[in-house]
């Protein structure tokens, strides 16, 4: 059982939902990333989504794009991101880490080399935003043969027949994009998400994470009623952007605790 | 009989092309693919397209024999396909007319576009005005400053121009932003991509709409000189004018196809926009796999060309394929060579060419000099250079 699967299993037993905060590796400075990861876990995160900086993050909104730009100003590449995970694992062997990024940095490293390095560093799952299942069969096989979970997005416009195709390739969990748009857009429509999640559950027993529109504690609480995991990205990154270096860890921990409390209040 | 048959049904040209987008865009692309398949051979749609190309764009564009230029060089005879004489002054409008007519058939009242130099934006705003569609154009804020006249043209035509402040603030960032708009407003919006790049079906669809250039040229060359040229030469940024003239010639094996990229300050300086000539690594950007200018971490690097229309780090996937199978050859000329060709063309032929097209002219001049007068070169004169006079004046140290 992968670390992601066992985490979901343990949470299900406790009747709790997974909180998955997202930060971009190297934002605001590479020296903070591992400390931030530990702080997020200490204040209630169950898994971490770590963004690989990319010069052209087409599926992200302006907030996460700026995070990429801040990281790239310090020349943070995929090799550095993997090193951060390796350092994180020195103190934390329990919390799953999911890398989220775009295909080009992965291809630049070589997909097989990347799969080896990611496994060795202690990565658990990989979400490659611009690799739809039709284009990444070989990559998925490489991940699975190393017991890394390939995470796939499902969107409000994904046709039912396509959901079948995607969940066959996915493992760990599936990630439902709760709105039409880029990360950090308007607030999600909870009634619509509820309906869509029912459709997805009829096709897979994989846990479902919901993200792209969870902007505050109340939304997180509502999503926690229907999803297995709540992914919070732009809101976390915004907090990083608005914090001084001294406030950084404290502010991110406070926000994570607030989200944790809201999720657990159901 | 067409032998060459690319792409495959999922948009692959060998290892290139494809659909590399987030799940949020898949359904929109699938809808577009299905609708384009329905209409691409539909006689009524094609008749409507042909009508607008004739009466609105002013096609067919003529072929012109550049006698003085040819004699001055003293080598092969140079002919120009005059896309500069189209309405709006470039080949871009062929494609925007096609896509806008498709948008109308699909019931999308709003069109969006990305633009670099502004030519594709102007061509989109133009057809949007003609068809009564709402039009939003994304343009890097750097380009907005550099191309003020085109920004105003778009506004005159009723379009909204949105300056893009992210990334390098140029064409690739405008493309990112247009994609974001599309994914958010997909129900009522058609995204008109201006070049033969992007996710399938765009590279194929844009090529098809632009192939009117090569179809006309084949017939016109036959009528004019009784045969086809020895080589067809076109500039390549994303590569739409080149694909438009190359495509109908791909099965004519006696005709060499030569794409001319922007060498900027020189390939060896790294400050260029010539991924094919420089043999850049293959990667994934803007929905397709292709040769891509990038650093060792897979980050897209900033490019340089004096010509905004060629200033792009990738290239259409079909060009990548034609390079690999050796059906087309790709070369690059520097800013200086292009500027020299620009001035020569102005004074020798009375034609002010676009700086993009000046790259193709520069290479044709070099190549012609090595060939005999029995040989014939056909150059795609993809646009007129009125838009570039400020750039040229500035580089010549003149204030207008």
mmCIF file of N, CA, C and O in Angstrom, chain A residues 1 20 67 70 78 89 101 112 121 129 141 157-158 190 223 235 242:
data_model
loop_
_atom_site.group_PDB
_atom_site.id
_atom_site.type_symbol
_atom_site.label_atom_id
_atom_site.label_comp_id
_atom_site.label_asym_id
_atom_site.label_seq_id
_atom_site.Cartn_x
_atom_site.Cartn_y
_atom_site.Cartn_z
ATOM 1 N N UNK A 1 0.846 -1.202 0.000
ATOM 2 C CA UNK A 1 0.000 0.000 0.000
ATOM 3 C C UNK A 1 0.882 1.252 0.000
ATOM 4 O O UNK A 1 1.812 1.328 0.798
ATOM 5 N N UNK A 20 -4.863 18.994 2.124
ATOM 6 C CA UNK A 20 -3.657 19.009 1.287
ATOM 7 C C UNK A 20 -3.334 20.442 0.867
ATOM 8 O O UNK A 20 -3.877 20.943 -0.110
ATOM 9 N N UNK A 67 4.149 32.853 -7.884
ATOM 10 C CA UNK A 67 4.960 31.980 -7.030
ATOM 11 C C UNK A 67 6.059 31.312 -7.854
ATOM 12 O O UNK A 67 7.217 31.233 -7.428
ATOM 13 N N UNK A 70 8.750 33.848 -8.543
ATOM 14 C CA UNK A 70 9.629 34.087 -7.387
ATOM 15 C C UNK A 70 10.642 32.953 -7.240
ATOM 16 O O UNK A 70 11.829 33.188 -6.968
ATOM 17 N N UNK A 78 13.984 21.342 -11.138
ATOM 18 C CA UNK A 78 13.417 20.094 -10.650
ATOM 19 C C UNK A 78 14.397 19.339 -9.747
ATOM 20 O O UNK A 78 13.992 18.718 -8.752
ATOM 21 N N UNK A 89 12.233 14.465 4.034
ATOM 22 C CA UNK A 89 12.099 13.069 4.464
ATOM 23 C C UNK A 89 13.046 12.701 5.615
ATOM 24 O O UNK A 89 12.794 11.725 6.326
ATOM 25 N N UNK A 101 3.205 19.695 -11.373
ATOM 26 C CA UNK A 101 3.937 20.553 -12.296
ATOM 27 C C UNK A 101 3.534 20.300 -13.730
ATOM 28 O O UNK A 101 2.500 19.675 -13.995
ATOM 29 N N UNK A 112 12.166 8.693 -17.353
ATOM 30 C CA UNK A 112 12.585 7.545 -16.542
ATOM 31 C C UNK A 112 13.509 7.997 -15.411
ATOM 32 O O UNK A 112 13.362 7.575 -14.255
ATOM 33 N N UNK A 121 13.926 10.151 -3.774
ATOM 34 C CA UNK A 121 13.821 11.320 -2.898
ATOM 35 C C UNK A 121 12.713 11.160 -1.862
ATOM 36 O O UNK A 121 12.686 11.885 -0.868
ATOM 37 N N UNK A 129 0.219 18.421 -14.943
ATOM 38 C CA UNK A 129 -1.015 19.093 -15.339
ATOM 39 C C UNK A 129 -1.313 18.942 -16.832
ATOM 40 O O UNK A 129 -2.445 18.682 -17.230
ATOM 41 N N UNK A 141 3.259 4.279 -16.637
ATOM 42 C CA UNK A 141 3.815 2.945 -16.376
ATOM 43 C C UNK A 141 5.107 3.050 -15.566
ATOM 44 O O UNK A 141 5.339 2.258 -14.636
ATOM 45 N N UNK A 157 -16.164 19.616 -16.965
ATOM 46 C CA UNK A 157 -16.564 19.317 -18.342
ATOM 47 C C UNK A 157 -16.137 17.914 -18.790
ATOM 48 O O UNK A 157 -16.377 17.542 -19.928
ATOM 49 N N UNK A 158 -15.488 17.151 -17.899
ATOM 50 C CA UNK A 158 -15.051 15.812 -18.303
ATOM 51 C C UNK A 158 -16.256 14.896 -18.522
ATOM 52 O O UNK A 158 -17.077 14.710 -17.625
ATOM 53 N N UNK A 190 -20.969 24.757 -4.571
ATOM 54 C CA UNK A 190 -20.919 23.521 -3.797
ATOM 55 C C UNK A 190 -21.979 22.511 -4.251
ATOM 56 O O UNK A 190 -21.731 21.299 -4.298
ATOM 57 N N UNK A 223 -16.633 21.705 1.438
ATOM 58 C CA UNK A 223 -16.051 20.689 0.555
ATOM 59 C C UNK A 223 -15.776 19.411 1.342
ATOM 60 O O UNK A 223 -15.958 18.296 0.841
ATOM 61 N N UNK A 235 -4.811 30.138 -2.089
ATOM 62 C CA UNK A 235 -4.971 30.809 -0.791
ATOM 63 C C UNK A 235 -3.678 30.694 0.034
ATOM 64 O O UNK A 235 -3.269 31.644 0.701
ATOM 65 N N UNK A 242 1.913 37.565 0.950
ATOM 66 C CA UNK A 242 1.606 38.705 1.814
ATOM 67 C C UNK A 242 2.359 38.694 3.140
ATOM 68 O O UNK A 242 2.118 39.543 3.986
#
